[in-house]
CSV table of C-alpha atoms (C1' of nucleotides) in Angstrom, one decimal:
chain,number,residue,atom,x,y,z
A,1,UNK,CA,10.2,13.1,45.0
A,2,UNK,CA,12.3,14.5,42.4
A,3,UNK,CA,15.9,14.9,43.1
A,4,UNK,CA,17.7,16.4,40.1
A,5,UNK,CA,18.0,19.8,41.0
A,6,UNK,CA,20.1,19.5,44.1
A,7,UNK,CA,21.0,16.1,44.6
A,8,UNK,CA,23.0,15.1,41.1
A,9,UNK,CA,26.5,16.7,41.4
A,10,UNK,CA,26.7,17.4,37.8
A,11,UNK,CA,22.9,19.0,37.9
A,12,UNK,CA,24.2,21.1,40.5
A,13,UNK,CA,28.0,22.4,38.7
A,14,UNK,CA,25.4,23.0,35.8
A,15,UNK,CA,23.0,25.3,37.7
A,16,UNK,CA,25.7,26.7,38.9
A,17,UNK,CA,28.3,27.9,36.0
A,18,UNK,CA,24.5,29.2,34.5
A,19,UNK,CA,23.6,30.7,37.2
A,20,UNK,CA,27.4,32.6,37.1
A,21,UNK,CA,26.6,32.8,33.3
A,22,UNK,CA,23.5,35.1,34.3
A,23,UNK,CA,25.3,37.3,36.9
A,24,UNK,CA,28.2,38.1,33.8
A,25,UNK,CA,25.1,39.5,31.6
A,26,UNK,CA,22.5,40.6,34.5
A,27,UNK,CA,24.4,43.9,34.2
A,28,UNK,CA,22.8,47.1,32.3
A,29,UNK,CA,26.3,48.4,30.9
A,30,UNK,CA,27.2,44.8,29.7
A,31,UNK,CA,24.3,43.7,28.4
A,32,UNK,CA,24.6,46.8,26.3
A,33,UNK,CA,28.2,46.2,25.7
A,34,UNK,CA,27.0,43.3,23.7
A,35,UNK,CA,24.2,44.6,22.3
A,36,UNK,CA,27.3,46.5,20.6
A,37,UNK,CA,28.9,44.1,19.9
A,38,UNK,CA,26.5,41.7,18.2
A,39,UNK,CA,26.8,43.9,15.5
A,40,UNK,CA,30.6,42.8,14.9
A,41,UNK,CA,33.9,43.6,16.3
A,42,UNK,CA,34.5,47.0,18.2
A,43,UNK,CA,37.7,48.6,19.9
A,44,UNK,CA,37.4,49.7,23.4
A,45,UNK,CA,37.4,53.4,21.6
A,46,UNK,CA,34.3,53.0,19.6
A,47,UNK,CA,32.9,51.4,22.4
A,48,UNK,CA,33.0,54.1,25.6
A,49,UNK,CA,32.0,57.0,23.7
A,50,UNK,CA,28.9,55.6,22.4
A,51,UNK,CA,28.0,54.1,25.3
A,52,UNK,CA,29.0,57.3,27.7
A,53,UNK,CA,31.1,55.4,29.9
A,54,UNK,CA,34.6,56.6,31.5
A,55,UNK,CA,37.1,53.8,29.3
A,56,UNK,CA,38.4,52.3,32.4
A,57,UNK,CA,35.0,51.5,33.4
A,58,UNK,CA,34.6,50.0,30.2
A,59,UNK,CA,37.6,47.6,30.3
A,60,UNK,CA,36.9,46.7,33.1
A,61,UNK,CA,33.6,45.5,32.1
A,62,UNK,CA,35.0,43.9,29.1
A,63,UNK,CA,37.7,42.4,31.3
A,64,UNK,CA,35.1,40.8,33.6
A,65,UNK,CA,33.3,39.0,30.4
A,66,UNK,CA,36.9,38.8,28.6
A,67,UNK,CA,37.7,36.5,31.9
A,68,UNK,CA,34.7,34.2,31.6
A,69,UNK,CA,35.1,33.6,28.1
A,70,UNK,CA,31.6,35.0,26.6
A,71,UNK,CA,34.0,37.3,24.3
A,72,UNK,CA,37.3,37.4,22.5
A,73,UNK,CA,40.4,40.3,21.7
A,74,UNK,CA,42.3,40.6,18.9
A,75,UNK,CA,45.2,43.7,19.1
A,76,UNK,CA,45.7,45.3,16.3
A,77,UNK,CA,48.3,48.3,16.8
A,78,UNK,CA,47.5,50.4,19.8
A,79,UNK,CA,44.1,49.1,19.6
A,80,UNK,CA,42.4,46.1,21.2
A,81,UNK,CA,39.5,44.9,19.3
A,82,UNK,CA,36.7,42.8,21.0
A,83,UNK,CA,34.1,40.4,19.7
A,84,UNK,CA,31.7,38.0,20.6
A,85,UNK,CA,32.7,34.6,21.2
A,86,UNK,CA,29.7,32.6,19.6
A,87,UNK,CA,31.2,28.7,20.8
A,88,UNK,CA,30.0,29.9,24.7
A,89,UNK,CA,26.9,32.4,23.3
A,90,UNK,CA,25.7,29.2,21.6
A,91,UNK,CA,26.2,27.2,24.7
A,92,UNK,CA,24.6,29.2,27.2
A,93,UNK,CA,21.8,30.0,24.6
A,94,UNK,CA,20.8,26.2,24.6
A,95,UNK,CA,21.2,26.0,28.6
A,96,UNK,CA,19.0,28.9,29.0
A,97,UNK,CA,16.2,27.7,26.2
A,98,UNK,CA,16.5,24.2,27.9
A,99,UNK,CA,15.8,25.8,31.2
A,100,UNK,CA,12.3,27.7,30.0
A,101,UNK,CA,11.5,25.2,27.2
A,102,UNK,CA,8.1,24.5,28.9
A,103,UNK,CA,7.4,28.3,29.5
A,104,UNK,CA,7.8,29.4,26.0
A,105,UNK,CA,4.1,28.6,24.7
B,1,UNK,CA,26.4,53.3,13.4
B,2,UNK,CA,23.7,50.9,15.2
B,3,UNK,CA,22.4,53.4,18.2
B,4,UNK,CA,19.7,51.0,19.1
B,5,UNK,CA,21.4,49.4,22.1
B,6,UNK,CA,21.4,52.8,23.9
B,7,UNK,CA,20.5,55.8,22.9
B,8,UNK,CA,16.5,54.6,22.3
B,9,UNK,CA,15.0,54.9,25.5
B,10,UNK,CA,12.7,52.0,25.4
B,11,UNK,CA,15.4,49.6,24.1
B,12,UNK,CA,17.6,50.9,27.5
B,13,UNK,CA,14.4,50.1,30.2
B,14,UNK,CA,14.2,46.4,28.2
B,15,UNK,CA,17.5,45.9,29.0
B,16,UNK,CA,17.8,47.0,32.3
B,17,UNK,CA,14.5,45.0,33.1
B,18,UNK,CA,16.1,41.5,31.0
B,19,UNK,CA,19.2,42.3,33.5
B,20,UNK,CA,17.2,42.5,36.4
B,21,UNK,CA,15.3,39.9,35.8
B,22,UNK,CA,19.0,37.7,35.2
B,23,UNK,CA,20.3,39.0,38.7
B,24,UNK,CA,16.9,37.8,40.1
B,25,UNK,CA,17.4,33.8,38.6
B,26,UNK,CA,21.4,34.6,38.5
B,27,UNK,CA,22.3,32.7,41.8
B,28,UNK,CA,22.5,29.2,42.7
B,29,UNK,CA,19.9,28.5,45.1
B,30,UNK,CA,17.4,31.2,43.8
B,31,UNK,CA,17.7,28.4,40.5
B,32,UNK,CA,17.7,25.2,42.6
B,33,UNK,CA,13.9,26.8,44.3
B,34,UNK,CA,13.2,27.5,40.6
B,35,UNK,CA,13.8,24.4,39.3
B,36,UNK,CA,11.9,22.4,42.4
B,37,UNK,CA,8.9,24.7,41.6
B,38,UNK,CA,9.0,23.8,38.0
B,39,UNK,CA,7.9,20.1,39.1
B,40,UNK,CA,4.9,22.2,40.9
B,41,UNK,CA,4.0,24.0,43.6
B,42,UNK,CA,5.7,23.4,46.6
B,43,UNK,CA,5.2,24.9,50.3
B,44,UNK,CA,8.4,26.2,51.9
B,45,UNK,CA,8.3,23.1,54.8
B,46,UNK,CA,9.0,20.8,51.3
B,47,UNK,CA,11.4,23.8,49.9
B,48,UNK,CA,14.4,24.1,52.5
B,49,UNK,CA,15.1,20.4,53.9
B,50,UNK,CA,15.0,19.2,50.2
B,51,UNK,CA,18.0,22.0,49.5
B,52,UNK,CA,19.4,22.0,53.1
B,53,UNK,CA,19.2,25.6,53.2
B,54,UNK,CA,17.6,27.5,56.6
B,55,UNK,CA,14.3,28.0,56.7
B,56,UNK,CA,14.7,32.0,57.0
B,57,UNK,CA,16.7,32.2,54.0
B,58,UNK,CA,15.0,29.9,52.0
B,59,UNK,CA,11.9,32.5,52.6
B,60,UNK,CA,13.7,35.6,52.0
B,61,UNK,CA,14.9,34.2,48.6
B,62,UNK,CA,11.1,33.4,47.8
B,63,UNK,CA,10.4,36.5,48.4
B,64,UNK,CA,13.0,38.2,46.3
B,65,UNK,CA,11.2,35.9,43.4
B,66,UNK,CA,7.9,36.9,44.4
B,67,UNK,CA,8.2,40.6,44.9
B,68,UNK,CA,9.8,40.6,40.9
B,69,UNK,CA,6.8,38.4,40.2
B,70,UNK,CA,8.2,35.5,39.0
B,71,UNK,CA,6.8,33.2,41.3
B,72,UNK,CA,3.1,33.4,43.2
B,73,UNK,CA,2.0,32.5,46.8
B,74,UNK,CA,-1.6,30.6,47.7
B,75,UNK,CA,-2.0,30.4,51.6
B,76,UNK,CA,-3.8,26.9,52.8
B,77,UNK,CA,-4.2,26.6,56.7
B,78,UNK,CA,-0.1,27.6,57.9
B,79,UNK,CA,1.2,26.7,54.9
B,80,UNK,CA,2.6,29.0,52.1
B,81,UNK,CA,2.5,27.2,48.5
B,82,UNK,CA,4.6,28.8,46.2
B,83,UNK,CA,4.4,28.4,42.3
B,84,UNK,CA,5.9,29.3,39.2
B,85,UNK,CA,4.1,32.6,37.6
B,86,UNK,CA,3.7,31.2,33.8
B,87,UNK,CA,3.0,34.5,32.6
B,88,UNK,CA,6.1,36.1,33.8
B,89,UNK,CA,8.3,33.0,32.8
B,90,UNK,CA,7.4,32.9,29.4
B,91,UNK,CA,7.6,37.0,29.0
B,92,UNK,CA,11.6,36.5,29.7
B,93,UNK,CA,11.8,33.5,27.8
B,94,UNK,CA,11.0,35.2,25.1
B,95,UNK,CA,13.1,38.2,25.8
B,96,UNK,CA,16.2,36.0,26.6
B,97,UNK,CA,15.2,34.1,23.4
B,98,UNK,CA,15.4,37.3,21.0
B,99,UNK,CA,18.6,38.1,22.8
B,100,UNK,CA,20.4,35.0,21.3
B,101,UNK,CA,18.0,34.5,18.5
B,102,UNK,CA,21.5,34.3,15.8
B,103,UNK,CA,23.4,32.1,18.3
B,104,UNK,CA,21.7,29.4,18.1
B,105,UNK,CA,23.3,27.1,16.0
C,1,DT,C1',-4.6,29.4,77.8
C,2,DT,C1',-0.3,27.4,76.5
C,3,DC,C1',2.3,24.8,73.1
C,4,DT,C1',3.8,23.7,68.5
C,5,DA,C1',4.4,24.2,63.6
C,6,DT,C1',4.9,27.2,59.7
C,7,DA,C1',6.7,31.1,57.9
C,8,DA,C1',8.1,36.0,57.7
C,9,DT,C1',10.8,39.8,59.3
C,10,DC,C1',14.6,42.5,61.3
C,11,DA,C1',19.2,43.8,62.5
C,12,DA,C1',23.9,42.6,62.0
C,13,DT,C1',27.5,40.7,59.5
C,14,DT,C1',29.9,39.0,55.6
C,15,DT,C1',30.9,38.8,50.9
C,16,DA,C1',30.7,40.4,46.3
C,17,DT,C1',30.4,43.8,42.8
C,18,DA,C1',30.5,48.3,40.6
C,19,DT,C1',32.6,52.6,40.1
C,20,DT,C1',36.0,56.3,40.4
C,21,DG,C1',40.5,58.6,40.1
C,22,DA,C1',45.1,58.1,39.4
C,23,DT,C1',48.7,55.9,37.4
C,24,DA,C1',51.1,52.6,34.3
C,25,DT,C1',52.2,50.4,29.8
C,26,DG,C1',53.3,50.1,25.2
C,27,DA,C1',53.2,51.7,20.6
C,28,DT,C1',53.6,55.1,17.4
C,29,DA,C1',54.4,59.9,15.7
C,30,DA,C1',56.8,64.3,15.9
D,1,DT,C1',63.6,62.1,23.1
D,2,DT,C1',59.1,63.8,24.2
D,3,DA,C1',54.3,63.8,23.4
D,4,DT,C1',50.2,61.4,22.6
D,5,DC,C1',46.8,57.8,22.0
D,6,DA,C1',44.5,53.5,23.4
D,7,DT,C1',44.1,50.6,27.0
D,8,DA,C1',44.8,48.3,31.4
D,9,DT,C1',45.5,48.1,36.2
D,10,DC,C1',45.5,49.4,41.0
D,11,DA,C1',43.8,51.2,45.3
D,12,DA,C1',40.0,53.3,47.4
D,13,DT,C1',35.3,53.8,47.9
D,14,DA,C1',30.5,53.0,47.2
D,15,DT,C1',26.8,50.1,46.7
D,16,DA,C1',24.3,46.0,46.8
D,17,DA,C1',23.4,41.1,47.9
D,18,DA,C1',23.7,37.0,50.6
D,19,DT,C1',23.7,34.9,55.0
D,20,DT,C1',22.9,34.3,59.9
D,21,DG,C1',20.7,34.6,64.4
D,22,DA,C1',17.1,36.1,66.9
D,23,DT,C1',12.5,37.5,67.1
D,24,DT,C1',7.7,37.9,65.7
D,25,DA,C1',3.2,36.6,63.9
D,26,DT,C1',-0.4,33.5,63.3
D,27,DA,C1',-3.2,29.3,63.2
D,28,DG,C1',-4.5,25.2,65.2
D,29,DA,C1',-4.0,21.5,68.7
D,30,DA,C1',-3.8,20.1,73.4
DNA sequence: TTCTATAATCAATTTATATTGATATGATAA
DNA sequence: TTATCATATCAATATAAATTGATTATAGAA
């Protein structure tokens, strides 16, 4: 009987940091948060209005994947500019396609 | 300035659906079940002592995976065999794939 | 019929997450 | 200094999800 999925520690701290991973984007307003993003670096004021969410709601979104380390800030005056950080995009990009590579055909 | 992320109404329901469908594999044991089905199908007797979870809530997170679709159910005598849907697997490969499509390398 | 095995369901509880409203911070401009 | 802008944070609330314990349903065996 195959083990790996429960038994292995290090299988299981890996299912588990993806499975966290998938929580961070399984969220309409983030997912679309990056969606922005994607297309380069945006300041929490570019970001809201297009997105028609209050700004606090927004930080706090961007806080929440700020925190986790899927993007970065940069402050430039008054303004906080956020972009994607592609180091732990790549990373969970390969976890994911490593996870369905037998359901992709 | 890129409005596809959220002003086209058909982009928004993809994303809401890919986000779903993250929340739905987005927790530990919902991906341990996953990843014991991937081996093949598996009745829920073989499903909760390999994973030490209860029986009940072994079944209730099978059902949260089969009511989304991801996974099917084949009855044989008392026994409930559960299995991967292919179908629906490789539709949110694919989605999760064009998602990170530039982040690959 | 009664017992046992397999599994699902329900109600209750716990825990986590999202959202809002109000306020605070810090920088710059007037 | 005061006003304003961009942003973050906090406390409160709302919403949703996970987990547990107890019960139910059903099929087959004794």
């Amino acid at each position: 009987m195959k083990k790996s999925c429960f038994s292995d520690k290090s299988k299981i701290n890996k299912y588990s940091d993806l499975a966290k991973f998938m929580r961070i984007i399984g969220d309409d307003n983030r997912l679309r948060i990056l969606c922005l993003l994607k297309d380069g670096e945006k300041c929490v004021c570019e970001i809201y209005p297009n997105l028609d969410m209050a700004q606090n709601l927004t930080s706090s979104h961007l806080k929440i994947m700020l925190d986790f380390g899927l993007i970065n800030v940069r402050q430039e005056w008054k303004k906080n500019y956020y972009s994607i950080n592609k180091k732990v995009f790549k990373k969970y990009s390969l976890l994911l396609k490593n996870f369905f590579k037998n359901y992709e055909k």
